[in-house]
mmCIF file of C-alpha atoms in Angstrom:
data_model
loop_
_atom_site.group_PDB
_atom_site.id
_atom_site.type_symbol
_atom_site.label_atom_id
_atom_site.label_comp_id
_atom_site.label_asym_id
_atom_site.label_seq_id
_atom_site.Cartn_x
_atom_site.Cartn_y
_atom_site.Cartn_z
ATOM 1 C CA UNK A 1 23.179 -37.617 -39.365
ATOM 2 C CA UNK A 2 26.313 -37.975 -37.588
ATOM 3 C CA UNK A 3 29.413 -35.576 -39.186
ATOM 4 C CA UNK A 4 31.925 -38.274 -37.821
ATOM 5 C CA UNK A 5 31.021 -41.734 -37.523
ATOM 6 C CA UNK A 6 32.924 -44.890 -36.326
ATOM 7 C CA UNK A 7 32.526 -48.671 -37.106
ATOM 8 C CA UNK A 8 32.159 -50.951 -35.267
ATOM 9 C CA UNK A 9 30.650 -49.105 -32.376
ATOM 10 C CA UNK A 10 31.480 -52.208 -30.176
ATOM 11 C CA UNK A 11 34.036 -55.030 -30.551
ATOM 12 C CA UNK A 12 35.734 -58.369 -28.777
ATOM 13 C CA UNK A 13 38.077 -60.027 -30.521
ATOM 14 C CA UNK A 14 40.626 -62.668 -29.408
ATOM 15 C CA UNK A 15 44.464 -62.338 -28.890
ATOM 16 C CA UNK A 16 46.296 -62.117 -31.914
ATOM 17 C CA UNK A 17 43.566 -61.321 -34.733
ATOM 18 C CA UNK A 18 43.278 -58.834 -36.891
ATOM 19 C CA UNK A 19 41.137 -56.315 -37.158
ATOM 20 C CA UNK A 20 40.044 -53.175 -38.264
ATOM 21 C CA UNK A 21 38.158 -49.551 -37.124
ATOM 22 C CA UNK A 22 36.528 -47.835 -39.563
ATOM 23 C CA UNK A 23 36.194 -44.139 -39.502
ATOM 24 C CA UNK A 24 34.010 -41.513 -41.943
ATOM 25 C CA UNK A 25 33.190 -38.469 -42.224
ATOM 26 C CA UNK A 26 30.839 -35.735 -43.595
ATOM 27 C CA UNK A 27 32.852 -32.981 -42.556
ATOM 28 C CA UNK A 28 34.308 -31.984 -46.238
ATOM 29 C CA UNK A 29 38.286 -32.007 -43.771
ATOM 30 C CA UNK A 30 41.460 -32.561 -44.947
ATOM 31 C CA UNK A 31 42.550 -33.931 -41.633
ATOM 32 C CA UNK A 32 41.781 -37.097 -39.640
ATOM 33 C CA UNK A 33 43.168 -38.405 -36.140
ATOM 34 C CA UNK A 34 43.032 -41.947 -34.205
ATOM 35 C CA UNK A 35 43.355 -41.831 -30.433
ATOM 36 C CA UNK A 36 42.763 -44.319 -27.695
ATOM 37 C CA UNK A 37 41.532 -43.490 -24.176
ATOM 38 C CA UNK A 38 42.067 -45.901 -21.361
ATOM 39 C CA UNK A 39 40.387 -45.328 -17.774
ATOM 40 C CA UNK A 40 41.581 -42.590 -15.860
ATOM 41 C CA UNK A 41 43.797 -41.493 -18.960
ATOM 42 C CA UNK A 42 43.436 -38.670 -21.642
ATOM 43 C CA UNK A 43 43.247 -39.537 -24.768
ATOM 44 C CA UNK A 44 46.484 -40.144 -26.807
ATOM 45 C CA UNK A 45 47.380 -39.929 -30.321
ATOM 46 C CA UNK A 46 47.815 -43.046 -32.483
ATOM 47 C CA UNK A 47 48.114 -41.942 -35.870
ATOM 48 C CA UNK A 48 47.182 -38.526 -37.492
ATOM 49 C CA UNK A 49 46.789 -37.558 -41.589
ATOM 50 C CA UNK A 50 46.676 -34.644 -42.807
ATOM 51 C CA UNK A 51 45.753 -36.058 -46.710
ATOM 52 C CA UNK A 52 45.251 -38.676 -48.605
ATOM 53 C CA UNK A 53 49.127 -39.166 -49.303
ATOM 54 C CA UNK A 54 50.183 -38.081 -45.693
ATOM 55 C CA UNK A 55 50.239 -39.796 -42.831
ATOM 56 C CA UNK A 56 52.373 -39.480 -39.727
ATOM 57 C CA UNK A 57 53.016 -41.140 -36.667
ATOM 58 C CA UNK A 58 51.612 -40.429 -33.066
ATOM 59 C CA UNK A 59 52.694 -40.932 -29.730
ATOM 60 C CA UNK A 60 51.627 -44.396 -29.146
ATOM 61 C CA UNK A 61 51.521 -46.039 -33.125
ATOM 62 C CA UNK A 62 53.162 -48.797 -31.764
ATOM 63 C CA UNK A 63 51.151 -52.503 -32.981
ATOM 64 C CA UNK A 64 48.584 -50.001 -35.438
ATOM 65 C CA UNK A 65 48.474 -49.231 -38.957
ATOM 66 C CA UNK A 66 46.119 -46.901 -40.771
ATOM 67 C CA UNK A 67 44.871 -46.592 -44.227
ATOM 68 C CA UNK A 68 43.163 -43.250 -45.490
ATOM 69 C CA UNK A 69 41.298 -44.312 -48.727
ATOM 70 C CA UNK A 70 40.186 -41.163 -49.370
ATOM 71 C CA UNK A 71 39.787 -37.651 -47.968
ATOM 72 C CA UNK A 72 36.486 -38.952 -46.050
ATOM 73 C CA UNK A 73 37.795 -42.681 -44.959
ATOM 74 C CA UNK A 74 40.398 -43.021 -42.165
ATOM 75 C CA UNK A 75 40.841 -46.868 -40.921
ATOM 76 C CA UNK A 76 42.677 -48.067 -38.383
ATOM 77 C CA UNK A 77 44.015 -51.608 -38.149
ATOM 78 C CA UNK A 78 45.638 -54.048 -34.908
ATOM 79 C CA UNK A 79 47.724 -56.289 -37.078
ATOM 80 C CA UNK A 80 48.086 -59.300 -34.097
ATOM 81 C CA UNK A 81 45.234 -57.757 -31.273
ATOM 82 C CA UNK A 82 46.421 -57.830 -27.502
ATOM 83 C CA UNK A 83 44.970 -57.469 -24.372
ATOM 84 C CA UNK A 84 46.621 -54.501 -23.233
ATOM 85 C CA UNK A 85 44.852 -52.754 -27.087
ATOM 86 C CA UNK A 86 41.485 -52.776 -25.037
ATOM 87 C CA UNK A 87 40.291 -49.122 -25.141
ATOM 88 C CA UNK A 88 37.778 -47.110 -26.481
ATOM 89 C CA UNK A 89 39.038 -45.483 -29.217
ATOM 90 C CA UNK A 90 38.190 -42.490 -30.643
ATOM 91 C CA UNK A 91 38.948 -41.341 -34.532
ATOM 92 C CA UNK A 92 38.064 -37.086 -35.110
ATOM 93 C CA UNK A 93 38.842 -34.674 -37.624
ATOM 94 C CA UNK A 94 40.140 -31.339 -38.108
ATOM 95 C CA UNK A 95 39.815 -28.308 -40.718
ATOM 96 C CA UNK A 96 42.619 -27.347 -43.012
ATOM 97 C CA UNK A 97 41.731 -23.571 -42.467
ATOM 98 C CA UNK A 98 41.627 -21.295 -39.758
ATOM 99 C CA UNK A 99 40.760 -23.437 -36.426
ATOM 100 C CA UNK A 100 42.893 -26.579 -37.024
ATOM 101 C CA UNK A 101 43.345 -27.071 -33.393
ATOM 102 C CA UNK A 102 39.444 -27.844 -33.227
ATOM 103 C CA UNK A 103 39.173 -31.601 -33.797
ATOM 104 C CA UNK A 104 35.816 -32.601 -33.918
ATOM 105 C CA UNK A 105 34.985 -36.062 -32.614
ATOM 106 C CA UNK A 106 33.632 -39.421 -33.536
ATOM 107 C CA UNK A 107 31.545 -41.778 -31.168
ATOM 108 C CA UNK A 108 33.887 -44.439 -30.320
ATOM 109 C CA UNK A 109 34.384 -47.649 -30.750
ATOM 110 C CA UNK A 110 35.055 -49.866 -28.093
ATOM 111 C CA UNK A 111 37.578 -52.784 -28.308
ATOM 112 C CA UNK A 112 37.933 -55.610 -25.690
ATOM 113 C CA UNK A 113 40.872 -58.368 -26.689
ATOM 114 C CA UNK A 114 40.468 -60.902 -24.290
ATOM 115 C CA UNK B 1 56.023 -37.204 -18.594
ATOM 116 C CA UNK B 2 52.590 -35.675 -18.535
ATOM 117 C CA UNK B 3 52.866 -32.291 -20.217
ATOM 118 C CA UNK B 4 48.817 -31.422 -19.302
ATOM 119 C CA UNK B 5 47.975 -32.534 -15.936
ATOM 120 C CA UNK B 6 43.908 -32.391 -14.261
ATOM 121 C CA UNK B 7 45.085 -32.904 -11.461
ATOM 122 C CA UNK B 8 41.396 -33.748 -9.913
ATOM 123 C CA UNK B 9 39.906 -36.475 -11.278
ATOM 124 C CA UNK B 10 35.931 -35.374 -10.139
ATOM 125 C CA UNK B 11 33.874 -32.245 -9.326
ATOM 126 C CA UNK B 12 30.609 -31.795 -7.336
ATOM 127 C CA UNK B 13 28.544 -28.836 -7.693
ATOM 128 C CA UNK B 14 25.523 -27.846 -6.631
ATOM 129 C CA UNK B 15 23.200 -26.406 -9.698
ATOM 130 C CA UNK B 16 23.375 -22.454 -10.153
ATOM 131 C CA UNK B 17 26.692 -22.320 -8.174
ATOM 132 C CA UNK B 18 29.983 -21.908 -10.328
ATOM 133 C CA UNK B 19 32.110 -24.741 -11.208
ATOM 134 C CA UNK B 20 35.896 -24.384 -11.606
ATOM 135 C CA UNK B 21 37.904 -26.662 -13.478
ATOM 136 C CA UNK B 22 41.449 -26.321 -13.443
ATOM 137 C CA UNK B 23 44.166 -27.769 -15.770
ATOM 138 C CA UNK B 24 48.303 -26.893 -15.375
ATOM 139 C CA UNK B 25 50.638 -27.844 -18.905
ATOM 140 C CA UNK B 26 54.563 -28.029 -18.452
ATOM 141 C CA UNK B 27 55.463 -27.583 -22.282
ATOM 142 C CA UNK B 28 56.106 -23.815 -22.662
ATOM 143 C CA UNK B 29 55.577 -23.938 -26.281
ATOM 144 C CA UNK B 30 51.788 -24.761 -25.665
ATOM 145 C CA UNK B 31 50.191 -21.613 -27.214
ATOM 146 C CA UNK B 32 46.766 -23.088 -27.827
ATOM 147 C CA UNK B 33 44.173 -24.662 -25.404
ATOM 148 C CA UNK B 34 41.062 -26.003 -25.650
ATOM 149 C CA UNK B 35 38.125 -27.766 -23.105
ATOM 150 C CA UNK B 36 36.615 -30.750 -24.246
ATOM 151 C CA UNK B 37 33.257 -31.757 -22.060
ATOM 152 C CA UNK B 38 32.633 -35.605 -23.045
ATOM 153 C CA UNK B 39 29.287 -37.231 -21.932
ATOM 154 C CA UNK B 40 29.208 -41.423 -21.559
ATOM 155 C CA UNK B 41 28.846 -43.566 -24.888
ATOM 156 C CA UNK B 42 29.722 -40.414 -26.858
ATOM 157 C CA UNK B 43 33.013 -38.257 -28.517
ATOM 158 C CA UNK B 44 34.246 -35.367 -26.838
ATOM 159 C CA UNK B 45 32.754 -32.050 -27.853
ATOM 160 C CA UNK B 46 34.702 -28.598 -28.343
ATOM 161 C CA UNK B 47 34.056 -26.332 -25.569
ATOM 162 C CA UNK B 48 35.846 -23.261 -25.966
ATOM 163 C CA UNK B 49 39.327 -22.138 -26.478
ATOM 164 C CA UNK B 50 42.249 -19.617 -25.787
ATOM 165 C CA UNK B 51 45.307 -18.400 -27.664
ATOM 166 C CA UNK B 52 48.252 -17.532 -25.536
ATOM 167 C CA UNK B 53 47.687 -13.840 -26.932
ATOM 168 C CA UNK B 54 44.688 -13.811 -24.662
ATOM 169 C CA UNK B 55 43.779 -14.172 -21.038
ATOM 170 C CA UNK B 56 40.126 -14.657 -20.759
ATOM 171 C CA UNK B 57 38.047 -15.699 -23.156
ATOM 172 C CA UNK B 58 34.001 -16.466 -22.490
ATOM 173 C CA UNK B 59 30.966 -18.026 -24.443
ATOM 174 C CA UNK B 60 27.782 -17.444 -22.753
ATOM 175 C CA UNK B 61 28.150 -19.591 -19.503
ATOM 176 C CA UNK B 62 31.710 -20.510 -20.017
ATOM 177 C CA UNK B 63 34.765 -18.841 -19.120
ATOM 178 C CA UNK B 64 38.287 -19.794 -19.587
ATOM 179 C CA UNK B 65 41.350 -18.053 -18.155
ATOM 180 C CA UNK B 66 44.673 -18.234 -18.845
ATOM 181 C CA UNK B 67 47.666 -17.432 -16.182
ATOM 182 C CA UNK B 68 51.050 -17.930 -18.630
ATOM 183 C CA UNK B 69 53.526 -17.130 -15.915
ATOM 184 C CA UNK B 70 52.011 -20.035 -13.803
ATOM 185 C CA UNK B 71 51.341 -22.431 -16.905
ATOM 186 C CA UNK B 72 47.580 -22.744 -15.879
ATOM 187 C CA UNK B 73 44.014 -22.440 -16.784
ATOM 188 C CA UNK B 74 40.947 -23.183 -15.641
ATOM 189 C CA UNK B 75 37.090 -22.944 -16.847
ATOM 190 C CA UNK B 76 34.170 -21.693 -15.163
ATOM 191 C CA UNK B 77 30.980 -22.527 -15.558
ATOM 192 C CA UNK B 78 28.034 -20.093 -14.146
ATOM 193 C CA UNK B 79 25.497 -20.944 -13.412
ATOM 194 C CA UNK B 80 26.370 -24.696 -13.520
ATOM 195 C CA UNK B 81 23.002 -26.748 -14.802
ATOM 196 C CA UNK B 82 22.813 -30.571 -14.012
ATOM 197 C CA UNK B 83 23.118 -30.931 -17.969
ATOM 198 C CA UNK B 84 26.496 -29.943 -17.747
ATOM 199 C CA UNK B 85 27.612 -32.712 -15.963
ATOM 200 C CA UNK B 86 29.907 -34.784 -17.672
ATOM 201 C CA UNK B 87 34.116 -35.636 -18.255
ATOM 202 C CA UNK B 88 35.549 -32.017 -19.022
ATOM 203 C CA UNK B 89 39.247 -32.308 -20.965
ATOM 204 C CA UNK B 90 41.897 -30.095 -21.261
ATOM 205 C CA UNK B 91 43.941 -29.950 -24.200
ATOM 206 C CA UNK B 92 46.994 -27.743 -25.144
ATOM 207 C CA UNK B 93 48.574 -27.477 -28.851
ATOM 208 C CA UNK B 94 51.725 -26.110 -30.292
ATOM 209 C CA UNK B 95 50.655 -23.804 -33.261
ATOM 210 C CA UNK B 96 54.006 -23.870 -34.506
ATOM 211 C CA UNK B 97 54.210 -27.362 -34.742
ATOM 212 C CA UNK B 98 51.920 -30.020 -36.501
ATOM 213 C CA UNK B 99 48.969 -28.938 -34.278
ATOM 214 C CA UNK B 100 48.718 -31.674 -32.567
ATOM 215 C CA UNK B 101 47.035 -31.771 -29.233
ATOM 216 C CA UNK B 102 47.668 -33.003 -26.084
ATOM 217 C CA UNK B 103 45.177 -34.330 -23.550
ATOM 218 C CA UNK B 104 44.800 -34.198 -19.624
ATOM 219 C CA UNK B 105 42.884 -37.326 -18.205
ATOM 220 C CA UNK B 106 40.209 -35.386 -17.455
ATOM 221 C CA UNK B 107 37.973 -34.094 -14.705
ATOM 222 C CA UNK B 108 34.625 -35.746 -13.806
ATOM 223 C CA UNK B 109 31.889 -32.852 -12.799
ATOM 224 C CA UNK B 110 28.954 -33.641 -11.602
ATOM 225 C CA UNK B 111 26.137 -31.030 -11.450
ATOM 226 C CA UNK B 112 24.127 -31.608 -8.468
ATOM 227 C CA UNK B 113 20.050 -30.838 -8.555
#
Protein backbone atom coordinates (compact mmCIF):
# COMPACT_ATOMS: atom_id res chain seq x y z
CA UNK A 1 0.00 0.00 0.00
CA UNK A 2 0.79 3.44 -0.80
CA UNK A 3 2.73 5.48 2.37
CA UNK A 4 1.15 8.78 0.93
CA UNK A 5 -1.98 8.79 -0.82
CA UNK A 6 -4.12 11.58 -2.44
CA UNK A 7 -7.91 11.91 -3.20
CA UNK A 8 -9.29 12.49 -5.74
CA UNK A 9 -6.65 11.26 -8.10
CA UNK A 10 -8.48 13.24 -10.91
CA UNK A 11 -10.85 16.24 -10.83
CA UNK A 12 -12.95 19.01 -13.09
CA UNK A 13 -14.85 21.23 -11.45
CA UNK A 14 -16.47 24.50 -12.63
CA UNK A 15 -15.47 28.18 -11.86
CA UNK A 16 -16.24 29.21 -8.56
CA UNK A 17 -17.00 25.82 -6.56
CA UNK A 18 -15.65 24.51 -3.85
CA UNK A 19 -13.75 21.83 -3.35
CA UNK A 20 -11.49 19.83 -1.57
CA UNK A 21 -7.99 17.45 -1.86
CA UNK A 22 -7.62 14.98 0.45
CA UNK A 23 -4.29 13.82 1.60
CA UNK A 24 -3.17 10.61 4.06
CA UNK A 25 -0.62 9.07 5.14
CA UNK A 26 1.00 5.91 6.65
CA UNK A 27 4.18 7.41 7.28
CA UNK A 28 3.79 7.76 11.32
CA UNK A 29 5.28 12.07 10.27
CA UNK A 30 4.71 14.96 12.05
CA UNK A 31 4.94 17.03 8.93
CA UNK A 32 2.77 17.46 5.82
CA UNK A 33 3.16 19.84 2.64
CA UNK A 34 0.71 20.95 -0.36
CA UNK A 35 2.37 22.05 -3.59
CA UNK A 36 1.13 22.66 -7.07
CA UNK A 37 3.14 22.06 -10.27
CA UNK A 38 2.15 23.74 -13.47
CA UNK A 39 3.89 22.79 -16.94
CA UNK A 40 7.29 23.71 -17.34
CA UNK A 41 7.33 24.88 -13.55
CA UNK A 42 8.77 23.30 -10.27
CA UNK A 43 6.71 22.65 -7.85
CA UNK A 44 5.76 25.41 -5.31
CA UNK A 45 4.66 25.45 -1.85
CA UNK A 46 1.02 26.11 -0.90
CA UNK A 47 0.70 25.41 2.59
CA UNK A 48 3.03 23.38 4.97
CA UNK A 49 2.22 21.89 8.84
CA UNK A 50 4.36 20.85 10.92
CA UNK A 51 1.39 19.45 13.63
CA UNK A 52 -1.81 19.17 14.24
CA UNK A 53 -2.03 22.81 15.82
CA UNK A 54 0.53 24.34 13.29
CA UNK A 55 0.13 25.41 10.16
CA UNK A 56 1.94 28.04 8.12
CA UNK A 57 1.75 29.70 5.00
CA UNK A 58 3.65 28.98 1.64
CA UNK A 59 4.67 30.85 -1.19
CA UNK A 60 1.63 30.77 -3.24
CA UNK A 61 -1.47 30.18 -0.31
CA UNK A 62 -3.21 32.67 -2.01
CA UNK A 63 -7.32 31.36 -2.82
CA UNK A 64 -6.37 27.81 -0.50
CA UNK A 65 -7.10 26.76 2.88
CA UNK A 66 -6.02 23.60 4.63
CA UNK A 67 -7.28 21.59 7.45
CA UNK A 68 -4.98 18.92 9.26
CA UNK A 69 -7.48 16.70 11.22
CA UNK A 70 -5.03 14.78 12.58
CA UNK A 71 -1.33 13.89 12.46
CA UNK A 72 -2.17 11.48 9.33
CA UNK A 73 -4.95 13.82 7.43
CA UNK A 74 -3.80 16.97 5.58
CA UNK A 75 -6.73 18.55 3.24
CA UNK A 76 -6.56 21.12 1.10
CA UNK A 77 -9.51 23.26 0.03
CA UNK A 78 -10.21 26.07 -3.25
CA UNK A 79 -12.84 28.09 -1.50
CA UNK A 80 -14.33 29.78 -5.11
CA UNK A 81 -12.17 27.33 -7.90
CA UNK A 82 -10.57 29.29 -10.94
CA UNK A 83 -9.17 28.51 -14.02
CA UNK A 84 -5.81 29.64 -13.51
CA UNK A 85 -6.00 26.72 -9.98
CA UNK A 86 -5.64 23.98 -12.79
CA UNK A 87 -2.52 21.98 -11.75
CA UNK A 88 -1.56 18.84 -10.58
CA UNK A 89 -1.01 19.06 -7.21
CA UNK A 90 1.02 17.26 -5.13
CA UNK A 91 0.60 16.87 -1.04
CA UNK A 92 4.11 14.92 0.71
CA UNK A 93 5.39 14.55 4.02
CA UNK A 94 8.39 14.91 6.01
CA UNK A 95 10.05 13.33 9.30
CA UNK A 96 10.37 15.27 12.49
CA UNK A 97 13.89 13.67 13.08
CA UNK A 98 17.03 13.63 11.44
CA UNK A 99 16.31 14.03 7.47
CA UNK A 100 13.50 16.65 7.52
CA UNK A 101 14.57 17.98 4.24
CA UNK A 102 13.43 14.50 2.69
CA UNK A 103 9.76 14.99 1.80
CA UNK A 104 8.37 12.01 0.58
CA UNK A 105 5.64 12.30 -2.04
CA UNK A 106 2.05 11.60 -2.79
CA UNK A 107 0.59 10.68 -6.34
CA UNK A 108 -1.18 13.70 -7.35
CA UNK A 109 -4.19 14.82 -7.95
CA UNK A 110 -5.05 16.54 -10.90
CA UNK A 111 -7.46 19.56 -11.01
CA UNK A 112 -8.93 21.12 -14.23
CA UNK A 113 -11.45 24.33 -13.46
CA UNK A 114 -12.84 25.06 -16.61
CA UNK B 1 12.95 35.56 -8.82
CA UNK B 2 13.92 31.97 -9.33
CA UNK B 3 16.35 31.08 -6.56
CA UNK B 4 16.98 27.24 -8.25
CA UNK B 5 17.21 27.43 -11.88
CA UNK B 6 17.49 23.90 -14.50
CA UNK B 7 18.30 25.75 -16.83
CA UNK B 8 17.67 22.78 -19.57
CA UNK B 9 14.46 21.70 -19.75
CA UNK B 10 15.40 17.92 -21.53
CA UNK B 11 18.30 15.42 -21.74
CA UNK B 12 19.08 12.66 -24.30
CA UNK B 13 21.36 9.94 -23.54
CA UNK B 14 22.29 7.07 -25.01
CA UNK B 15 22.07 3.87 -22.45
CA UNK B 16 25.49 3.02 -20.60
CA UNK B 17 26.83 6.57 -21.36
CA UNK B 18 26.77 9.13 -18.34
CA UNK B 19 24.12 11.61 -17.94
CA UNK B 20 24.78 15.03 -16.36
CA UNK B 21 22.22 17.05 -14.92
CA UNK B 22 23.00 20.34 -13.80
CA UNK B 23 21.11 22.75 -11.45
CA UNK B 24 22.59 26.56 -10.30
CA UNK B 25 20.62 28.22 -6.81
CA UNK B 26 21.14 32.09 -6.14
CA UNK B 27 20.13 32.01 -2.32
CA UNK B 28 23.47 31.66 -0.47
CA UNK B 29 21.84 30.40 2.56
CA UNK B 30 20.85 27.13 0.62
CA UNK B 31 22.88 24.55 2.65
CA UNK B 32 20.85 21.51 1.68
CA UNK B 33 20.06 19.95 -1.78
CA UNK B 34 18.35 17.25 -2.94
CA UNK B 35 17.39 15.43 -6.67
CA UNK B 36 14.03 14.44 -7.14
CA UNK B 37 13.56 11.96 -10.42
CA UNK B 38 9.59 12.05 -11.08
CA UNK B 39 8.13 9.49 -13.61
CA UNK B 40 4.47 10.46 -15.44
CA UNK B 41 1.14 9.89 -13.34
CA UNK B 42 3.32 9.57 -10.22
CA UNK B 43 5.04 11.83 -7.03
CA UNK B 44 8.49 12.70 -7.15
CA UNK B 45 10.90 10.29 -5.51
CA UNK B 46 14.09 11.24 -3.29
CA UNK B 47 17.17 10.70 -5.15
CA UNK B 48 20.03 11.60 -3.20
CA UNK B 49 21.29 14.53 -1.34
CA UNK B 50 24.23 16.87 -0.22
CA UNK B 51 24.98 19.08 2.76
CA UNK B 52 27.00 22.14 2.03
CA UNK B 53 29.72 20.44 4.41
CA UNK B 54 30.27 18.09 1.53
CA UNK B 55 31.27 18.09 -2.09
CA UNK B 56 30.47 14.80 -3.56
CA UNK B 57 28.30 12.55 -2.40
CA UNK B 58 27.35 9.04 -4.44
CA UNK B 59 24.76 6.10 -4.13
CA UNK B 60 25.55 3.31 -6.35
CA UNK B 61 24.95 4.86 -9.89
CA UNK B 62 24.38 8.34 -8.72
CA UNK B 63 26.64 11.04 -8.05
CA UNK B 64 26.05 14.50 -6.95
CA UNK B 65 28.60 17.31 -6.72
CA UNK B 66 28.59 20.36 -5.21
CA UNK B 67 30.77 23.59 -6.43
CA UNK B 68 29.77 26.38 -3.45
CA UNK B 69 31.91 29.13 -4.86
CA UNK B 70 29.92 28.83 -8.21
CA UNK B 71 26.42 28.07 -6.48
CA UNK B 72 26.06 24.80 -8.59
CA UNK B 73 25.51 21.15 -8.72
CA UNK B 74 24.90 18.66 -10.88
CA UNK B 75 24.13 14.69 -10.84
CA UNK B 76 25.57 12.00 -12.75
CA UNK B 77 24.24 9.08 -13.61
CA UNK B 78 26.63 6.03 -14.87
CA UNK B 79 25.83 3.98 -16.56
CA UNK B 80 22.49 5.65 -17.53
CA UNK B 81 19.68 2.65 -18.08
CA UNK B 82 16.51 3.53 -20.19
CA UNK B 83 14.63 3.04 -16.71
CA UNK B 84 16.06 6.07 -15.58
CA UNK B 85 14.41 8.15 -17.82
CA UNK B 86 12.14 10.44 -16.36
CA UNK B 87 11.68 14.50 -14.92
CA UNK B 88 14.84 14.85 -12.55
CA UNK B 89 14.27 18.01 -9.85
CA UNK B 90 16.50 19.94 -8.04
CA UNK B 91 15.72 21.21 -4.78
CA UNK B 92 17.74 23.39 -2.28
CA UNK B 93 16.70 24.02 1.57
CA UNK B 94 17.77 26.38 4.25
CA UNK B 95 18.53 24.19 7.39
CA UNK B 96 18.40 27.11 9.45
CA UNK B 97 15.17 28.06 8.49
CA UNK B 98 11.76 26.12 8.45
CA UNK B 99 13.25 23.56 6.00
CA UNK B 100 11.42 24.32 3.44
CA UNK B 101 12.45 23.47 -0.05
CA UNK B 102 12.68 25.04 -3.10
CA UNK B 103 12.17 23.54 -6.54
CA UNK B 104 13.81 24.00 -10.10
CA UNK B 105 11.30 23.22 -13.02
CA UNK B 106 13.01 20.39 -13.78
CA UNK B 107 15.00 18.57 -16.42
CA UNK B 108 13.43 15.97 -18.77
CA UNK B 109 16.10 12.93 -19.44
CA UNK B 110 15.48 10.59 -21.63
CA UNK B 111 17.55 7.35 -21.67
CA UNK B 112 17.96 6.22 -25.11
CA UNK B 113 18.10 2.16 -25.94
Amino acid sequence: DADVTQTPRNRITKTGKRIMLECSQTKGHDRMYWYRQDPGLGLRLIYYSFDVKDINKGEISDGYSVSRQAQAKFSLSLESAIPNQTALYFCATSDQGRNLETQYFGPGTRLLVL
Amino acid sequence: DQQVKQNSPSLSVQEGRISILNCDYTNSMFDYFLWYKKYPAEGPTFLISISSIKDKNEDGRFTVFLNKSAKHLSLHIVPSQPGDSAVYFCAASERAGSYQLTFGKGTKLSVIP
